[in-house]
Coordinates of C-alpha atoms and ligand atoms in Angstrom, one line a residue:
X1 CA 13.8 39.2 35.9
X2 CA 12.5 35.9 34.7
X3 CA 14.8 32.9 34.5
X4 CA 13.1 31.6 31.3
X5 CA 10.5 33.2 29.0
X6 CA 8.9 30.8 26.5
X7 CA 7.6 32.5 23.4
X8 CA 4.6 30.5 22.1
X9 CA 2.3 28.2 24.1
X10 CA 1.8 25.4 21.6
X11 CA 3.0 21.8 22.3
X12 CA 6.7 22.8 22.0
X13 CA 6.4 25.7 24.4
X14 CA 4.5 23.7 26.9
X15 CA 6.9 20.7 26.8
X16 CA 9.9 23.0 27.1
X17 CA 8.4 24.9 30.1
X18 CA 7.4 21.6 31.8
X19 CA 10.9 20.2 31.4
X20 CA 12.6 23.4 32.6
X21 CA 10.5 23.4 35.7
X22 CA 11.2 19.7 36.4
X23 CA 14.9 20.6 36.1
X24 CA 14.5 22.9 39.0
X25 CA 13.9 26.3 37.4
X26 CA 11.0 28.1 39.0
X27 CA 10.7 31.5 37.5
X28 CA 9.2 30.7 34.1
X29 CA 6.7 32.6 32.0
X30 CA 4.9 31.4 28.8
X31 CA 3.7 34.1 26.4
X32 CA 0.9 33.0 23.9
X33 CA -0.7 35.3 21.4
X34 CA -3.8 33.2 21.0
X35 CA -6.8 33.0 23.4
X36 CA -5.8 29.6 24.7
X37 CA -2.7 27.4 25.1
X38 CA -2.2 24.4 22.8
X39 CA -1.1 25.9 19.5
X40 CA -2.2 24.4 16.2
X41 CA -3.3 21.2 18.0
X42 CA -6.5 23.0 19.1
X43 CA -7.9 22.9 15.5
X44 CA -6.6 19.3 14.8
X45 CA -9.7 17.4 16.0
X46 CA -8.8 14.2 14.2
X47 CA -7.0 11.4 16.1
X48 CA -3.4 10.1 15.6
X49 CA -1.5 12.2 18.1
X50 CA 0.6 10.8 20.9
X51 CA 1.3 7.2 19.8
X52 CA 4.9 7.6 20.8
X53 CA 4.5 9.7 23.9
X54 CA 1.4 8.2 25.5
X55 CA 1.0 5.0 23.5
X56 CA -2.5 6.1 22.8
X57 CA -4.3 7.6 19.8
X58 CA -5.4 11.0 21.0
X59 CA -7.0 13.9 19.2
X60 CA -5.0 17.2 18.9
X61 CA -6.9 19.0 21.7
X62 CA -6.5 15.9 23.9
X63 CA -2.8 15.7 23.4
X64 CA -2.4 19.5 24.0
X65 CA -4.7 19.0 27.1
X66 CA -2.2 16.6 28.6
X67 CA 0.6 19.1 28.4
X68 CA -1.6 22.0 29.5
X69 CA -2.5 19.9 32.6
X70 CA 1.2 19.2 33.3
X71 CA 1.9 22.9 33.1
X72 CA -1.0 23.7 35.4
X73 CA 0.0 21.1 37.9
X74 CA 3.5 22.6 38.0
X75 CA 1.9 26.0 38.3
X76 CA 3.8 27.5 35.4
X77 CA 2.6 31.1 34.8
X78 CA 1.4 32.2 31.4
X79 CA -0.1 35.1 29.6
X80 CA -2.7 34.6 26.8
X81 CA -3.7 37.1 24.1
X82 CA -0.1 38.3 24.4
X83 CA 1.8 39.0 21.2
X84 CA 5.6 39.0 21.4
X85 CA 6.9 41.7 19.0
X86 CA 10.7 41.5 19.4
X87 CA 13.6 39.9 21.2
X88 CA 16.7 41.9 22.2
X89 CA 20.0 41.0 23.9
X90 CA 21.8 43.4 26.2
X91 CA 25.6 43.5 26.5
X92 CA 25.4 41.7 29.9
X93 CA 23.5 38.9 28.0
X94 CA 20.1 39.7 29.6
X95 CA 17.3 39.1 27.1
X96 CA 14.5 41.6 26.7
X97 CA 11.2 40.3 25.4
X98 CA 9.0 43.1 24.0
X99 CA 5.3 42.0 24.2
X100 CA 1.9 43.5 24.2
X101 CA -1.6 42.7 25.4
X102 CA -4.8 44.5 26.2
X103 CA -4.5 44.2 29.9
X104 CA -0.8 45.0 30.5
X105 CA -0.3 47.2 27.4
X106 CA 3.3 47.2 26.2
X107 CA 5.8 45.2 28.3
X108 CA 9.6 44.9 28.2
X109 CA 10.2 41.6 30.1
X110 CA 13.7 40.6 31.2
X111 CA 14.9 37.0 31.2
X112 CA 18.1 35.1 31.6
X113 CA 17.1 32.6 28.9
X114 CA 14.5 32.5 26.2
X115 CA 12.9 29.6 24.4
X116 CA 11.5 30.2 20.9
X117 CA 8.5 28.0 20.1
X118 CA 6.5 30.1 17.7
X119 CA 5.6 27.2 15.3
X120 CA 5.1 27.8 11.6
X121 CA 2.7 29.3 9.2
X122 CA 1.2 28.2 5.9
X123 CA 2.4 29.2 2.4
X124 CA -0.4 31.2 0.8
X125 CA -1.8 31.6 -2.8
X126 CA 0.5 34.7 -3.1
X127 CA 3.6 32.6 -2.4
X128 CA 2.9 30.2 -5.3
X129 CA 1.4 32.8 -7.8
X130 CA -1.4 30.9 -9.6
X131 CA -2.7 32.9 -12.5
X132 CA -6.4 34.1 -12.5
X133 CA -8.4 36.5 -10.3
X134 CA -8.4 36.5 -6.5
X135 CA -12.0 35.4 -5.9
X136 CA -13.5 34.3 -2.6
X137 CA -13.2 30.6 -2.0
X138 CA -9.4 30.3 -1.9
X139 CA -8.2 29.2 1.5
X140 CA -5.1 27.7 3.0
X141 CA -6.0 24.2 4.3
X142 CA -5.2 25.3 7.9
X143 CA -7.4 28.3 7.7
X144 CA -10.3 26.2 6.4
X145 CA -9.6 23.8 9.2
X146 CA -9.8 26.5 11.8
X147 CA -13.0 27.9 10.3
X148 CA -14.7 24.5 10.3
X149 CA -13.4 23.0 13.5
X150 CA -13.2 26.0 15.8
X151 CA -15.4 28.8 14.4
X152 CA -18.2 26.7 12.9
X153 CA -18.1 27.9 9.3
X154 CA -18.3 25.6 6.3
X155 CA -15.9 26.9 3.7
X156 CA -17.4 25.4 0.5
X157 CA -19.2 22.5 -1.1
X158 CA -17.4 21.6 -4.3
X159 CA -13.7 21.4 -3.4
X160 CA -10.4 21.0 -5.1
X161 CA -7.2 20.7 -3.0
X162 CA -3.7 21.6 -4.2
X163 CA -0.9 19.9 -2.3
X164 CA -0.9 16.5 -0.6
X165 CA 0.8 17.5 2.6
X166 CA -0.8 16.2 5.8
X167 CA -3.1 19.2 6.3
X168 CA -4.4 18.9 2.7
X169 CA -5.1 15.2 3.2
X170 CA -6.8 15.7 6.5
X171 CA -8.9 18.5 5.2
X172 CA -10.0 16.3 2.2
X173 CA -11.5 13.9 4.8
X174 CA -12.9 16.6 7.0
X175 CA -14.7 18.4 4.2
X176 CA -16.1 15.1 3.0
X177 CA -17.4 14.2 6.5
X178 CA -19.0 17.7 6.7
X179 CA -20.9 17.0 3.4
X180 CA -18.7 18.6 0.8
X181 CA -17.7 16.9 -2.5
X182 CA -13.9 16.8 -2.7
X183 CA -13.2 16.4 -6.4
X184 CA -9.5 15.6 -6.2
X185 CA -6.2 16.4 -4.6
X186 CA -3.6 17.7 -7.1
X187 CA 0.1 17.2 -6.2
X188 CA 2.9 18.7 -8.3
X189 CA 5.4 16.1 -7.2
X190 CA 5.4 12.5 -8.4
X191 CA 4.8 11.4 -4.7
X192 CA 2.6 12.7 -1.9
X193 CA 4.1 14.9 0.8
X194 CA 1.9 13.4 3.5
X195 CA 2.2 10.5 5.8
X196 CA 1.2 7.2 4.3
X197 CA -1.4 6.6 6.9
X198 CA -3.1 9.9 6.0
X199 CA -3.2 8.9 2.3
X200 CA -4.9 5.7 3.2
X201 CA -7.3 7.0 5.8
X202 CA -8.1 10.4 4.3
X203 CA -8.1 9.8 0.5
X204 CA -8.3 6.0 -0.3
X205 CA -11.0 5.3 2.3
X206 CA -13.2 8.0 0.7
X207 CA -12.4 7.3 -2.9
X208 CA -10.9 10.8 -3.4
X209 CA -8.5 10.8 -6.4
X210 CA -4.9 11.9 -5.9
X211 CA -3.5 13.4 -9.1
X212 CA 0.3 13.1 -8.8
X213 CA 2.5 15.3 -11.1
X214 CA -0.4 17.7 -11.6
X215 CA -0.8 21.4 -10.6
X216 CA -3.3 24.2 -10.8
X217 CA -2.6 26.5 -13.7
X218 CA -5.6 28.9 -13.5
X219 CA -8.3 29.9 -11.1
X220 CA -11.6 30.8 -12.8
X221 CA -14.2 33.2 -11.3
X222 CA -14.1 36.8 -10.3
X223 CA -16.3 37.1 -7.1
X224 CA -16.2 33.4 -6.1
X225 CA -14.1 30.5 -7.4
X226 CA -16.0 28.8 -10.3
X227 CA -13.4 26.3 -11.6
X228 CA -9.7 25.5 -11.7
X229 CA -7.5 24.3 -14.5
X230 CA -5.5 21.2 -13.5
X231 CA -2.5 20.4 -15.7
X232 CA 0.0 17.6 -15.8
X233 CA 3.6 18.5 -15.2
X234 CA 6.8 17.0 -16.7
X235 CA 9.9 15.9 -14.7
X236 CA 11.0 19.5 -14.4
X237 CA 7.6 20.4 -12.9
X238 CA 6.6 22.4 -16.0
X239 CA 3.0 22.2 -17.2
X240 CA 2.6 19.9 -20.3
X241 CA 0.6 21.7 -23.0
X242 CA -2.6 19.9 -24.0
X243 CA -3.1 18.1 -20.7
X244 CA -5.3 20.7 -19.0
X245 CA -8.6 19.8 -17.5
X246 CA -11.1 22.4 -16.2
X247 CA -12.7 21.2 -13.0
X248 CA -15.8 23.2 -11.8
X249 CA -15.6 23.9 -8.0
X250 CA -16.4 26.7 -5.5
X251 CA -13.5 26.2 -3.2
X252 CA -9.7 25.7 -3.6
X253 CA -7.7 24.7 -0.5
X254 CA -4.0 25.1 -0.6
X255 CA -1.7 22.8 1.3
X256 CA 1.5 23.9 -0.3
X257 CA 4.0 24.0 2.6
X258 CA 4.7 25.4 6.0
X259 CA 7.3 28.1 6.8
X260 CA 8.8 28.3 10.3
X261 CA 7.8 31.6 11.9
X262 CA 11.1 33.3 12.5
X263 CA 10.7 37.1 12.2
X264 CA 11.5 37.5 15.9
X265 CA 14.5 35.1 15.7
X266 CA 16.0 36.9 12.7
X267 CA 15.5 40.3 14.3
X268 CA 17.4 39.1 17.4
X269 CA 20.3 37.8 15.2
X270 CA 19.6 34.1 15.4
X271 CA 21.4 32.2 12.7
X272 CA 18.9 30.5 10.3
X273 CA 19.6 27.3 8.5
X274 CA 18.6 28.0 4.9
X275 CA 17.4 24.4 4.4
X276 CA 15.1 24.2 7.3
X277 CA 14.3 27.9 7.4
X278 CA 14.6 27.6 11.2
X279 CA 17.3 28.4 13.7
X280 CA 20.5 26.3 13.6
X281 CA 20.5 24.5 17.0
X282 CA 22.6 22.4 19.2
X283 CA 21.9 19.0 20.8
X284 CA 20.1 20.9 23.6
X285 CA 18.4 23.3 21.1
X286 CA 20.6 26.3 21.8
X287 CA 20.9 28.7 18.9
X288 CA 24.0 30.7 18.0
X289 CA 23.0 33.2 20.7
X290 CA 23.9 32.0 24.2
X291 CA 20.8 31.5 26.3
X292 CA 18.4 31.6 23.3
X293 CA 16.9 28.2 22.6
X294 CA 14.4 27.0 19.9
X295 CA 12.3 23.9 19.4
X296 CA 9.3 22.5 17.5
X297 CA 8.0 23.8 14.2
X298 CA 9.9 27.1 14.5
X299 CA 13.1 25.0 14.0
X300 CA 11.9 22.6 11.3
X301 CA 8.5 21.4 10.3
X302 CA 7.6 18.2 12.1
X303 CA 5.0 15.7 11.0
X304 CA 4.5 14.2 14.4
X305 CA 3.9 16.2 17.5
X306 CA 5.5 13.5 19.7
X307 CA 8.9 14.5 18.2
X308 CA 8.0 18.2 18.8
X309 CA 7.5 17.4 22.5
X310 CA 10.8 15.3 22.7
X311 CA 12.8 18.1 21.0
X312 CA 11.2 20.8 23.2
X313 CA 12.0 18.9 26.4
X314 CA 15.6 19.1 25.3
X315 CA 15.3 22.9 24.9
X316 CA 13.8 23.1 28.4
X317 CA 16.6 21.0 29.8
X318 CA 19.2 23.2 27.9
X319 CA 17.7 26.5 29.1
X320 CA 17.6 25.2 32.7
X321 CA 21.2 24.2 32.6
X322 CA 22.1 27.6 31.0
X323 CA 20.3 29.4 33.8
X324 CA 22.2 27.4 36.4
X325 CA 25.5 27.8 34.6
X326 CA 25.9 24.1 33.8
X327 CA 25.7 24.2 30.0
X328 CA 28.8 23.2 28.1
X329 CA 29.2 25.4 25.1
X330 CA 32.2 23.9 23.2
X331 CA 31.0 22.5 19.9
X332 CA 32.6 19.1 19.0
X333 CA 30.6 18.1 15.9
X334 CA 28.7 19.7 13.1
X335 CA 26.2 17.8 11.0
X336 CA 26.4 17.8 7.2
X337 CA 23.8 17.0 4.6
X338 CA 25.3 14.5 2.2
X339 CA 23.8 13.1 -1.0
X340 CA 20.1 12.5 -0.7
X341 CA 19.6 14.3 2.6
X342 CA 17.5 17.5 2.6
X343 CA 18.3 18.7 6.1
X344 CA 19.6 17.5 9.5
X345 CA 18.8 18.9 13.0
X346 CA 20.7 19.5 15.2
X347 CA 23.3 21.3 13.2
X348 CA 25.9 21.2 16.0
X349 CA 26.7 18.9 18.9
X350 CA 28.5 19.4 22.3
X351 CA 29.2 15.8 23.4
X352 CA 29.5 16.7 27.1
X353 CA 25.8 17.8 27.1
X354 CA 24.5 14.4 25.9
X355 CA 23.1 11.8 28.2
X356 CA 23.7 8.6 26.2
X357 CA 23.0 9.6 22.6
X358 CA 21.9 12.4 20.2
X359 CA 18.8 12.1 18.1
X360 CA 19.5 13.5 14.7
X361 CA 16.2 14.4 12.8
X362 CA 16.5 14.5 9.0
X363 CA 14.5 14.5 5.8
X364 CA 15.5 12.7 2.6
X365 CA 15.2 14.5 -0.7
X366 CA 13.4 11.7 -2.7
X367 CA 11.5 8.5 -2.2
X368 CA 13.8 5.5 -2.2
X369 CA 13.6 1.8 -1.4
X370 CA 16.6 -0.5 -1.1
X371 CA 18.6 2.2 0.5
X372 CA 20.0 3.0 3.9
X373 CA 21.2 6.3 5.5
X374 CA 24.8 6.0 6.6
X375 CA 26.6 8.4 9.0
X376 CA 30.3 9.0 8.4
X377 CA 33.0 10.8 10.4
X378 CA 35.7 11.4 7.8
X379 CA 35.8 8.2 5.7
X380 CA 34.6 6.0 8.5
X381 CA 31.1 4.7 8.7
X382 CA 29.9 5.0 12.3
X383 CA 26.2 4.2 12.1
X384 CA 23.5 3.1 9.7
X385 CA 19.8 3.8 9.7
X386 CA 17.6 1.1 8.0
X387 CA 14.0 1.4 6.8
X388 CA 11.8 -0.3 4.2
X389 CA 11.4 3.0 2.4
X390 CA 12.5 6.6 2.9
X391 CA 10.1 9.3 1.9
X392 CA 10.6 13.1 2.2
X393 CA 7.3 13.4 4.0
X394 CA 8.4 11.3 7.0
X395 CA 11.1 12.7 9.2
X396 CA 13.8 10.2 10.0
X397 CA 15.0 9.9 13.6
X398 CA 18.6 8.7 13.6
X399 CA 20.2 8.0 17.1
X400 CA 24.0 8.3 17.4
X401 CA 25.6 7.0 20.6
X402 CA 27.6 9.3 22.8
X403 CA 30.2 6.7 23.3
X404 CA 30.9 6.6 19.5
X405 CA 31.2 10.4 19.4
X406 CA 33.6 10.3 22.4
X407 CA 35.8 7.9 20.5
X408 CA 36.3 10.3 17.7
X409 CA 36.4 13.5 19.8
X410 CA 35.3 16.1 17.1
X411 CA 34.7 16.5 13.4
X412 CA 31.8 16.4 10.9
X413 CA 28.9 13.9 11.0
X414 CA 27.9 13.4 7.4
X415 CA 24.7 11.7 6.6
X416 CA 24.3 10.1 3.1
X417 CA 21.6 8.0 1.4
X418 CA 23.3 5.0 -0.1
X419 CA 22.2 1.7 -1.7
X420 CA 21.8 -1.2 0.8
X421 CA 24.8 -3.4 0.7
X422 CA 24.2 -6.8 -0.7
Ligands
FAD1 C1 -3.4 20.2 10.1 C2 -2.3 19.5 10.9 C3 -2.4 18.2 11.2 C4 -1.5 17.5 12.0 N1 -1.7 16.2 12.2 C5 -0.8 15.6 13.1 C6 -1.1 14.2 13.5 O1 -2.0 13.6 13.0 N2 -0.2 13.7 14.4 C7 0.8 14.4 14.9 O2 1.5 13.9 15.7 N3 1.1 15.7 14.5 C8 0.3 16.3 13.6 N4 0.5 17.6 13.2 C9 1.8 18.2 13.7 C10 1.7 18.9 15.0 O3 0.5 19.4 15.3 C11 2.7 20.1 15.0 O4 3.9 19.6 14.6 C12 2.8 20.7 16.4 O5 1.6 21.3 16.8 C13 3.9 21.9 16.4 O6 4.0 22.4 17.7 P1 4.7 23.8 17.9 O7 4.5 24.1 19.4 O8 6.0 23.8 17.4 O9 3.9 24.8 17.0 P2 2.3 25.4 17.2 O10 1.4 24.3 17.6 O11 2.1 26.1 15.9 O12 2.4 26.4 18.4 C14 3.1 27.7 18.2 C15 2.4 28.7 19.2 O13 3.2 29.9 19.2 C16 2.3 31.0 19.2 N5 3.0 32.2 18.7 C17 3.6 32.3 17.5 N6 4.1 33.5 17.4 C18 3.9 34.2 18.6 C19 4.3 35.5 19.1 N7 4.9 36.3 18.3 N8 3.9 35.8 20.3 C20 3.2 34.9 21.1 N9 2.8 33.7 20.7 C21 3.2 33.3 19.4 C22 1.1 30.5 18.3 O14 0.0 31.2 18.6 C23 1.0 29.0 18.7 O15 0.1 28.8 19.8 C24 -0.4 18.3 12.5 C25 -0.3 19.6 12.2 C26 -1.2 20.3 11.4 C27 -1.0 21.7 11.1

C-alpha cells in the first residue's frame, strides 16, 4: 500500500509530492497520463512563469523542469503514460486508484491518501454552439499551442481568435511570430479575461485589434474555415442586428474558458463547488472525503502557476499529516461569496491546521476601481484587501491571520466588494 498517490504530474502534482516527501512521507507514487511530467507547462514556451516562486522570468518548461528536478532529487517514483480511470474508497478508508498503462496493464493501487491534481481542459466549439458547418480549421487555443510548440505543425495562416483569456492572447502572439496574420481577437465581455501584461505584450505590441463586446455568430466554409461573422453584443450579451462584419480567415482559435477535470473526483463522491467547478477544499486542500486532497487547476482555474505550486504544497503537507494521523478535521469557518465575489477557495477552514495565516484565493465578478474587498465575521469587518483595480481575470490572494480567526473561534468568513471609504 502506498502512503500517497498523486493523480497528475503537472506543476500541482509535482509540488504536492515534493512537499509530502519533505514532510517525511516516503512511499509516494505520481501517476501521469502524458509521456512526460510537467503538465500544461510543457507547451507554454513563452516566459512569465515563476516570478513569485523563483524571482525570475522562466518559460513554462523551465519552471516545470525545476519541480521535476526537485522530485528526481527526492527520488519520488512516478509512472508515465498511465491513465487513472477511477478512484474508490473502501469502508476501512483505504483508497483504491484504478489505472492503466501499456507496461503494467490494469492496476488497482491502494493508498492511505490521494492527491487530485488533474488540471483542467478547454471548452470546445461544441460547448458554445456557434452556428455554421464544422469545417477543419477550428481549434481550441491550447490544442493549437500544442500543435505548434510541441508537434511542429502550423495550424493556419489567416487567424481569428474568439475569447481573450490568457491562452487566446498568448496564441495571438505565437501565431504572429510564426508568420500567421492574426486579424483580431473577439471578446463577448466588455473587458478582457486575460492578464493585463498579456494584453500589452501579446496584442498591443503586435497591433492586433481586440474587439470587446463582440462574438462570432457564424462560421463559413464546409471543408475548411473560409470566414467568420463577428457581431457586436448588447449589455445582455445578445448580438445586435446590423452590426455583423464577415472576416475572411482559414483558422478560428477558441479561448473560451477552462473546465476543471473532475470526472474522477465526482465518481469518488467528492463534493464539487458549483462556482469553481472543482472540489470544495479546506485550508490544507482536503476535500469532503477524509484523506482525499486536491490542488491546482482541478480545484479552480489559476492564472499564475506560482499560486498553483503554493496551493499544491499545502495539499502535500495536508496529505502527509493525514498519513501520520496529525491532521485536525474539525471545521471552524466556512467562506462565503458576498456581493461582487465570484468564488472563494478554500471553502472551509480548520484553524488548528494553520501555521500563521490562511490564504484565501478569490475572483471578483466585474472590473472595479475605487473599491476594496472586505472580510466580515458576522457584522464585524476583520480584514480589508486593497488594490488599484480588481478584474475577474486576476485571482485575488487575501491573507487572513490565524490570530484573528482564533479570536472569533468559528463562523462564516464573508468576502464583499465595497466602495473605498473616503
Ligand atoms: C496557455 C497557457 C498559458 C499560461 N501562461 C501562464 C503564465 O504566463 N504564467 C503563469 O504563471 N501561469 C500560466 N499558465 C497557468 C499555469 O500553467 C497553470 O495554472 C498550471 O500549469 C496548472 O497546473 P496543474 O498541475 O494544476 O495542471 P496541469 O498543468 O494541467 O497538469 C495536470 C496533469 O494531470 C494529468 N492528468 C489529468 N488527468 C489524468 C488522469 N486521469 N490520469 C493521469 N494523469 C492525468 C495531465 O496529463 C497533466 O499532466 C498558463 C496556462 C496555459 C494553459
